[in-house]
Amino acid sequence: MLTNKMFWKAIDNLAAANRISCSRMAQISGMDITALNKSKRCGPDGKAHWMSVGSLVKIMNATNTSWVEFANYFPKEYQK
């Protein structure tokens, strides 16, 4: 099962693989530089915030990453 924590870890791993910060990745993707901040990953009520598919596609296009490649950025213990 895919969890919010796993998803955001994949985003962090993608940024690290591209040797950029999450803020820089958001910026080159055309989003606000704070869009991928850790503080934005949960709402004020503690509910997990899931990124939209559209935002994910922006990130993947900006980093030239396919869906298959993105799946490789999920934590290894969750890959099968």
mmCIF file of N, CA, C and O in Angstrom:
data_model
loop_
_atom_site.group_PDB
_atom_site.id
_atom_site.type_symbol
_atom_site.label_atom_id
_atom_site.label_comp_id
_atom_site.label_asym_id
_atom_site.label_seq_id
_atom_site.Cartn_x
_atom_site.Cartn_y
_atom_site.Cartn_z
ATOM 1 N N MET A 1 0.843 -1.178 0.000
ATOM 2 C CA MET A 1 0.000 0.000 0.000
ATOM 3 C C MET A 1 0.891 1.246 0.000
ATOM 4 O O MET A 1 1.859 1.335 0.739
ATOM 5 N N LEU A 2 0.540 2.179 -0.810
ATOM 6 C CA LEU A 2 1.267 3.440 -0.909
ATOM 7 C C LEU A 2 0.811 4.378 0.196
ATOM 8 O O LEU A 2 -0.378 4.585 0.391
ATOM 9 N N THR A 3 1.776 4.930 0.926
ATOM 10 C CA THR A 3 1.444 5.861 1.996
ATOM 11 C C THR A 3 1.964 7.258 1.658
ATOM 12 O O THR A 3 2.838 7.423 0.800
ATOM 13 N N ASN A 4 1.430 8.232 2.349
ATOM 14 C CA ASN A 4 1.879 9.613 2.182
ATOM 15 C C ASN A 4 3.381 9.728 2.452
ATOM 16 O O ASN A 4 4.114 10.366 1.702
ATOM 17 N N LYS A 5 3.839 9.096 3.507
ATOM 18 C CA LYS A 5 5.254 9.151 3.883
ATOM 19 C C LYS A 5 6.145 8.568 2.782
ATOM 20 O O LYS A 5 7.187 9.130 2.446
ATOM 21 N N MET A 6 5.743 7.437 2.215
ATOM 22 C CA MET A 6 6.519 6.810 1.127
ATOM 23 C C MET A 6 6.561 7.723 -0.096
ATOM 24 O O MET A 6 7.603 7.856 -0.747
ATOM 25 N N PHE A 7 5.424 8.305 -0.415
ATOM 26 C CA PHE A 7 5.323 9.172 -1.580
ATOM 27 C C PHE A 7 6.282 10.359 -1.456
ATOM 28 O O PHE A 7 7.040 10.672 -2.372
ATOM 29 N N TRP A 8 6.240 11.028 -0.302
ATOM 30 C CA TRP A 8 7.103 12.192 -0.111
ATOM 31 C C TRP A 8 8.578 11.804 -0.050
ATOM 32 O O TRP A 8 9.446 12.566 -0.475
ATOM 33 N N LYS A 9 8.872 10.596 0.456
ATOM 34 C CA LYS A 9 10.262 10.123 0.456
ATOM 35 C C LYS A 9 10.746 9.954 -0.978
ATOM 36 O O LYS A 9 11.894 10.269 -1.297
ATOM 37 N N ALA A 10 9.879 9.474 -1.861
ATOM 38 C CA ALA A 10 10.238 9.341 -3.269
ATOM 39 C C ALA A 10 10.539 10.716 -3.880
ATOM 40 O O ALA A 10 11.486 10.866 -4.662
ATOM 41 N N ILE A 11 9.756 11.734 -3.513
ATOM 42 C CA ILE A 11 10.008 13.104 -3.983
ATOM 43 C C ILE A 11 11.381 13.571 -3.488
ATOM 44 O O ILE A 11 12.178 14.126 -4.254
ATOM 45 N N ASP A 12 11.671 13.332 -2.209
ATOM 46 C CA ASP A 12 12.977 13.709 -1.653
ATOM 47 C C ASP A 12 14.108 12.983 -2.373
ATOM 48 O O ASP A 12 15.144 13.577 -2.694
ATOM 49 N N ASN A 13 13.917 11.690 -2.635
ATOM 50 C CA ASN A 13 14.946 10.900 -3.315
ATOM 51 C C ASN A 13 15.164 11.376 -4.749
ATOM 52 O O ASN A 13 16.297 11.388 -5.237
ATOM 53 N N LEU A 14 14.095 11.772 -5.421
ATOM 54 C CA LEU A 14 14.212 12.303 -6.781
ATOM 55 C C LEU A 14 15.034 13.589 -6.779
ATOM 56 O O LEU A 14 15.924 13.755 -7.620
ATOM 57 N N ALA A 15 14.760 14.469 -5.845
ATOM 58 C CA ALA A 15 15.538 15.709 -5.746
ATOM 59 C C ALA A 15 17.008 15.396 -5.481
ATOM 60 O O ALA A 15 17.901 15.948 -6.138
ATOM 61 N N ALA A 16 17.263 14.494 -4.545
ATOM 62 C CA ALA A 16 18.642 14.128 -4.210
ATOM 63 C C ALA A 16 19.366 13.519 -5.410
ATOM 64 O O ALA A 16 20.540 13.836 -5.661
ATOM 65 N N ALA A 17 18.670 12.684 -6.160
ATOM 66 C CA ALA A 17 19.274 12.062 -7.338
ATOM 67 C C ALA A 17 19.644 13.101 -8.396
ATOM 68 O O ALA A 17 20.598 12.909 -9.160
ATOM 69 N N ASN A 18 18.903 14.189 -8.418
ATOM 70 C CA ASN A 18 19.183 15.271 -9.360
ATOM 71 C C ASN A 18 20.108 16.329 -8.755
ATOM 72 O O ASN A 18 20.358 17.360 -9.372
ATOM 73 N N ARG A 19 20.556 16.069 -7.542
ATOM 74 C CA ARG A 19 21.481 16.956 -6.817
ATOM 75 C C ARG A 19 20.940 18.376 -6.671
ATOM 76 O O ARG A 19 21.657 19.360 -6.886
ATOM 77 N N ILE A 20 19.651 18.424 -6.346
ATOM 78 C CA ILE A 20 18.998 19.716 -6.103
ATOM 79 C C ILE A 20 18.133 19.598 -4.853
ATOM 80 O O ILE A 20 17.789 18.501 -4.421
ATOM 81 N N SER A 21 17.794 20.727 -4.291
ATOM 82 C CA SER A 21 16.892 20.737 -3.143
ATOM 83 C C SER A 21 15.448 20.594 -3.628
ATOM 84 O O SER A 21 15.152 20.818 -4.808
ATOM 85 N N CYS A 22 14.583 20.251 -2.714
ATOM 86 C CA CYS A 22 13.158 20.195 -3.069
ATOM 87 C C CYS A 22 12.657 21.576 -3.489
ATOM 88 O O CYS A 22 11.834 21.684 -4.397
ATOM 89 N N SER A 23 13.167 22.618 -2.865
ATOM 90 C CA SER A 23 12.772 23.984 -3.239
ATOM 91 C C SER A 23 13.171 24.289 -4.677
ATOM 92 O O SER A 23 12.394 24.862 -5.438
ATOM 93 N N ARG A 24 14.381 23.894 -5.043
ATOM 94 C CA ARG A 24 14.851 24.127 -6.418
ATOM 95 C C ARG A 24 14.042 23.284 -7.401
ATOM 96 O O ARG A 24 13.695 23.750 -8.488
ATOM 97 N N MET A 25 13.725 22.046 -7.022
ATOM 98 C CA MET A 25 12.941 21.188 -7.903
ATOM 99 C C MET A 25 11.557 21.792 -8.124
ATOM 100 O O MET A 25 11.048 21.782 -9.245
ATOM 101 N N ALA A 26 10.958 22.332 -7.072
ATOM 102 C CA ALA A 26 9.661 22.995 -7.222
ATOM 103 C C ALA A 26 9.788 24.189 -8.166
ATOM 104 O O ALA A 26 8.950 24.384 -9.054
ATOM 105 N N GLN A 27 10.830 24.958 -7.987
ATOM 106 C CA GLN A 27 11.035 26.161 -8.802
ATOM 107 C C GLN A 27 11.191 25.814 -10.282
ATOM 108 O O GLN A 27 10.537 26.416 -11.130
ATOM 109 N N ILE A 28 12.039 24.833 -10.606
ATOM 110 C CA ILE A 28 12.239 24.500 -12.026
ATOM 111 C C ILE A 28 11.017 23.806 -12.613
ATOM 112 O O ILE A 28 10.874 23.724 -13.825
ATOM 113 N N SER A 29 10.125 23.341 -11.728
ATOM 114 C CA SER A 29 8.877 22.715 -12.175
ATOM 115 C C SER A 29 7.766 23.732 -12.389
ATOM 116 O O SER A 29 6.663 23.375 -12.775
ATOM 117 N N GLY A 30 8.064 25.000 -12.086
ATOM 118 C CA GLY A 30 7.073 26.053 -12.274
ATOM 119 C C GLY A 30 6.133 26.225 -11.096
ATOM 120 O O GLY A 30 5.079 26.845 -11.231
ATOM 121 N N MET A 31 6.514 25.677 -9.953
ATOM 122 C CA MET A 31 5.688 25.800 -8.759
ATOM 123 C C MET A 31 6.346 26.763 -7.782
ATOM 124 O O MET A 31 7.507 27.120 -7.930
ATOM 125 N N ASP A 32 5.582 27.160 -6.777
ATOM 126 C CA ASP A 32 6.122 27.979 -5.704
ATOM 127 C C ASP A 32 7.267 27.217 -5.032
ATOM 128 O O ASP A 32 7.176 25.996 -4.866
ATOM 129 N N ILE A 33 8.315 27.935 -4.646
ATOM 130 C CA ILE A 33 9.479 27.247 -4.078
ATOM 131 C C ILE A 33 9.177 26.539 -2.759
ATOM 132 O O ILE A 33 9.933 25.664 -2.351
ATOM 133 N N THR A 34 8.075 26.874 -2.128
ATOM 134 C CA THR A 34 7.714 26.216 -0.868
ATOM 135 C C THR A 34 6.792 25.013 -1.067
ATOM 136 O O THR A 34 6.438 24.333 -0.098
ATOM 137 N N ALA A 35 6.414 24.728 -2.299
ATOM 138 C CA ALA A 35 5.415 23.685 -2.579
ATOM 139 C C ALA A 35 5.808 22.308 -2.066
ATOM 140 O O ALA A 35 4.939 21.502 -1.719
ATOM 141 N N LEU A 36 7.101 22.023 -2.005
ATOM 142 C CA LEU A 36 7.554 20.691 -1.591
ATOM 143 C C LEU A 36 8.161 20.681 -0.192
ATOM 144 O O LEU A 36 8.738 19.675 0.227
ATOM 145 N N ASN A 37 8.023 21.787 0.524
ATOM 146 C CA ASN A 37 8.570 21.866 1.882
ATOM 147 C C ASN A 37 7.928 20.823 2.789
ATOM 148 O O ASN A 37 6.753 20.491 2.638
ATOM 149 N N LYS A 38 8.695 20.363 3.747
ATOM 150 C CA LYS A 38 8.181 19.385 4.712
ATOM 151 C C LYS A 38 6.955 19.921 5.450
ATOM 152 O O LYS A 38 6.048 19.169 5.774
ATOM 153 N N SER A 39 6.912 21.223 5.665
ATOM 154 C CA SER A 39 5.773 21.816 6.372
ATOM 155 C C SER A 39 4.482 21.748 5.567
ATOM 156 O O SER A 39 3.392 21.901 6.114
ATOM 157 N N LYS A 40 4.566 21.516 4.269
ATOM 158 C CA LYS A 40 3.381 21.459 3.403
ATOM 159 C C LYS A 40 2.855 20.027 3.235
ATOM 160 O O LYS A 40 1.869 19.809 2.558
ATOM 161 N N ARG A 41 3.523 19.069 3.834
ATOM 162 C CA ARG A 41 3.181 17.664 3.624
ATOM 163 C C ARG A 41 2.049 17.183 4.520
ATOM 164 O O ARG A 41 1.487 16.123 4.313
ATOM 165 N N CYS A 42 1.723 17.977 5.497
ATOM 166 C CA CYS A 42 0.574 17.717 6.387
ATOM 167 C C CYS A 42 -0.139 19.041 6.605
ATOM 168 O O CYS A 42 0.497 20.089 6.688
ATOM 169 N N GLY A 43 -1.445 18.981 6.702
ATOM 170 C CA GLY A 43 -2.222 20.187 6.959
ATOM 171 C C GLY A 43 -2.138 20.582 8.422
ATOM 172 O O GLY A 43 -1.608 19.838 9.255
ATOM 173 N N PRO A 44 -2.678 21.751 8.751
ATOM 174 C CA PRO A 44 -2.669 22.216 10.138
ATOM 175 C C PRO A 44 -3.390 21.266 11.087
ATOM 176 O O PRO A 44 -3.087 21.206 12.276
ATOM 177 N N ASP A 45 -4.306 20.482 10.534
ATOM 178 C CA ASP A 45 -5.050 19.521 11.346
ATOM 179 C C ASP A 45 -4.328 18.181 11.466
ATOM 180 O O ASP A 45 -4.828 17.242 12.063
ATOM 181 N N GLY A 46 -3.136 18.088 10.858
ATOM 182 C CA GLY A 46 -2.359 16.849 10.929
ATOM 183 C C GLY A 46 -2.672 15.849 9.838
ATOM 184 O O GLY A 46 -2.032 14.809 9.740
ATOM 185 N N LYS A 47 -3.643 16.168 8.991
ATOM 186 C CA LYS A 47 -4.001 15.275 7.886
ATOM 187 C C LYS A 47 -2.931 15.313 6.804
ATOM 188 O O LYS A 47 -2.425 16.375 6.453
ATOM 189 N N ALA A 48 -2.621 14.147 6.273
ATOM 190 C CA ALA A 48 -1.624 14.046 5.214
ATOM 191 C C ALA A 48 -2.073 14.817 3.973
ATOM 192 O O ALA A 48 -3.238 14.756 3.583
ATOM 193 N N HIS A 49 -1.163 15.545 3.369
ATOM 194 C CA HIS A 49 -1.439 16.261 2.121
ATOM 195 C C HIS A 49 -0.833 15.462 0.979
ATOM 196 O O HIS A 49 0.359 15.168 0.975
ATOM 197 N N TRP A 50 -1.669 15.098 0.036
ATOM 198 C CA TRP A 50 -1.208 14.360 -1.136
ATOM 199 C C TRP A 50 -1.056 15.334 -2.298
ATOM 200 O O TRP A 50 -1.951 16.129 -2.582
ATOM 201 N N MET A 51 0.059 15.270 -2.959
ATOM 202 C CA MET A 51 0.313 16.113 -4.121
ATOM 203 C C MET A 51 -0.612 15.700 -5.264
ATOM 204 O O MET A 51 -0.912 14.519 -5.423
ATOM 205 N N SER A 52 -1.021 16.655 -6.062
ATOM 206 C CA SER A 52 -1.870 16.335 -7.216
ATOM 207 C C SER A 52 -1.029 15.654 -8.299
ATOM 208 O O SER A 52 0.194 15.814 -8.358
ATOM 209 N N VAL A 53 -1.707 14.903 -9.140
ATOM 210 C CA VAL A 53 -1.025 14.265 -10.264
ATOM 211 C C VAL A 53 -0.412 15.336 -11.162
ATOM 212 O O VAL A 53 0.700 15.176 -11.669
ATOM 213 N N GLY A 54 -1.114 16.442 -11.333
ATOM 214 C CA GLY A 54 -0.597 17.527 -12.167
ATOM 215 C C GLY A 54 0.725 18.073 -11.652
ATOM 216 O O GLY A 54 1.649 18.315 -12.428
ATOM 217 N N SER A 55 0.836 18.246 -10.343
ATOM 218 C CA SER A 55 2.090 18.733 -9.763
ATOM 219 C C SER A 55 3.198 17.696 -9.917
ATOM 220 O O SER A 55 4.344 18.035 -10.208
ATOM 221 N N LEU A 56 2.846 16.440 -9.724
ATOM 222 C CA LEU A 56 3.843 15.384 -9.901
ATOM 223 C C LEU A 56 4.341 15.347 -11.345
ATOM 224 O O LEU A 56 5.540 15.213 -11.591
ATOM 225 N N VAL A 57 3.449 15.498 -12.294
ATOM 226 C CA VAL A 57 3.849 15.505 -13.701
ATOM 227 C C VAL A 57 4.785 16.682 -13.987
ATOM 228 O O VAL A 57 5.769 16.542 -14.722
ATOM 229 N N LYS A 58 4.524 17.836 -13.393
ATOM 230 C CA LYS A 58 5.417 18.988 -13.561
ATOM 231 C C LYS A 58 6.822 18.645 -13.074
ATOM 232 O O LYS A 58 7.816 18.963 -13.736
ATOM 233 N N ILE A 59 6.902 18.011 -11.915
ATOM 234 C CA ILE A 59 8.203 17.625 -11.352
ATOM 235 C C ILE A 59 8.894 16.612 -12.253
ATOM 236 O O ILE A 59 10.092 16.721 -12.542
ATOM 237 N N MET A 60 8.146 15.625 -12.696
ATOM 238 C CA MET A 60 8.729 14.586 -13.549
ATOM 239 C C MET A 60 9.206 15.164 -14.880
ATOM 240 O O MET A 60 10.281 14.803 -15.360
ATOM 241 N N ASN A 61 8.434 16.070 -15.466
ATOM 242 C CA ASN A 61 8.860 16.703 -16.721
ATOM 243 C C ASN A 61 10.115 17.542 -16.516
ATOM 244 O O ASN A 61 11.031 17.514 -17.335
ATOM 245 N N ALA A 62 10.161 18.294 -15.420
ATOM 246 C CA ALA A 62 11.308 19.163 -15.156
ATOM 247 C C ALA A 62 12.588 18.373 -14.897
ATOM 248 O O ALA A 62 13.685 18.858 -15.184
ATOM 249 N N THR A 63 12.438 17.155 -14.367
ATOM 250 C CA THR A 63 13.614 16.330 -14.071
ATOM 251 C C THR A 63 13.805 15.220 -15.104
ATOM 252 O O THR A 63 14.680 14.370 -14.937
ATOM 253 N N ASN A 64 12.992 15.250 -16.156
ATOM 254 C CA ASN A 64 13.072 14.248 -17.225
ATOM 255 C C ASN A 64 12.982 12.833 -16.653
ATOM 256 O O ASN A 64 13.815 11.974 -16.933
ATOM 257 N N THR A 65 11.959 12.619 -15.827
ATOM 258 C CA THR A 65 11.767 11.351 -15.131
ATOM 259 C C THR A 65 10.479 10.687 -15.603
ATOM 260 O O THR A 65 9.429 11.319 -15.607
ATOM 261 N N SER A 66 10.570 9.412 -15.965
ATOM 262 C CA SER A 66 9.377 8.666 -16.383
ATOM 263 C C SER A 66 8.673 8.112 -15.142
ATOM 264 O O SER A 66 9.217 8.110 -14.040
ATOM 265 N N TRP A 67 7.458 7.598 -15.353
ATOM 266 C CA TRP A 67 6.718 6.987 -14.243
ATOM 267 C C TRP A 67 7.493 5.793 -13.689
ATOM 268 O O TRP A 67 7.558 5.600 -12.477
ATOM 269 N N VAL A 68 8.066 4.993 -14.555
ATOM 270 C CA VAL A 68 8.837 3.820 -14.114
ATOM 271 C C VAL A 68 10.052 4.265 -13.309
ATOM 272 O O VAL A 68 10.347 3.698 -12.253
ATOM 273 N N GLU A 69 10.740 5.281 -13.798
ATOM 274 C CA GLU A 69 11.893 5.792 -13.062
ATOM 275 C C GLU A 69 11.470 6.356 -11.705
ATOM 276 O O GLU A 69 12.148 6.133 -10.698
ATOM 277 N N PHE A 70 10.362 7.078 -11.683
ATOM 278 C CA PHE A 70 9.893 7.641 -10.421
ATOM 279 C C PHE A 70 9.621 6.541 -9.401
ATOM 280 O O PHE A 70 9.946 6.681 -8.216
ATOM 281 N N ALA A 71 9.053 5.441 -9.843
ATOM 282 C CA ALA A 71 8.763 4.328 -8.929
ATOM 283 C C ALA A 71 10.031 3.814 -8.256
ATOM 284 O O ALA A 71 9.978 3.335 -7.118
ATOM 285 N N ASN A 72 11.158 3.944 -8.916
ATOM 286 C CA ASN A 72 12.425 3.494 -8.334
ATOM 287 C C ASN A 72 12.893 4.370 -7.183
ATOM 288 O O ASN A 72 13.817 3.986 -6.460
ATOM 289 N N TYR A 73 12.293 5.527 -6.999
ATOM 290 C CA TYR A 73 12.683 6.427 -5.916
ATOM 291 C C TYR A 73 11.924 6.165 -4.615
ATOM 292 O O TYR A 73 12.241 6.759 -3.594
ATOM 293 N N PHE A 74 10.960 5.254 -4.662
ATOM 294 C CA PHE A 74 10.296 4.876 -3.423
ATOM 295 C C PHE A 74 11.295 4.137 -2.549
ATOM 296 O O PHE A 74 12.207 3.485 -3.062
ATOM 297 N N PRO A 75 11.151 4.250 -1.231
ATOM 298 C CA PRO A 75 12.090 3.555 -0.339
ATOM 299 C C PRO A 75 12.214 2.077 -0.723
ATOM 300 O O PRO A 75 11.202 1.418 -1.012
ATOM 301 N N LYS A 76 13.420 1.576 -0.749
ATOM 302 C CA LYS A 76 13.706 0.220 -1.229
ATOM 303 C C LYS A 76 12.891 -0.844 -0.500
ATOM 304 O O LYS A 76 12.487 -1.832 -1.091
ATOM 305 N N GLU A 77 12.630 -0.652 0.778
ATOM 306 C CA GLU A 77 11.886 -1.668 1.522
ATOM 307 C C GLU A 77 10.442 -1.804 1.042
ATOM 308 O O GLU A 77 9.767 -2.775 1.384
ATOM 309 N N TYR A 78 9.962 -0.861 0.233
ATOM 310 C CA TYR A 78 8.596 -0.926 -0.269
ATOM 311 C C TYR A 78 8.521 -1.346 -1.734
ATOM 312 O O TYR A 78 7.446 -1.490 -2.275
ATOM 313 N N GLN A 79 9.648 -1.533 -2.367
ATOM 314 C CA GLN A 79 9.655 -1.933 -3.775
ATOM 315 C C GLN A 79 9.583 -3.449 -3.854
ATOM 316 O O GLN A 79 10.186 -4.151 -3.071
ATOM 317 N N LYS A 80 8.831 -3.932 -4.828
ATOM 318 C CA LYS A 80 8.705 -5.387 -5.023
ATOM 319 C C LYS A 80 8.996 -5.744 -6.442
ATOM 320 O O LYS A 80 8.775 -5.054 -7.333
#
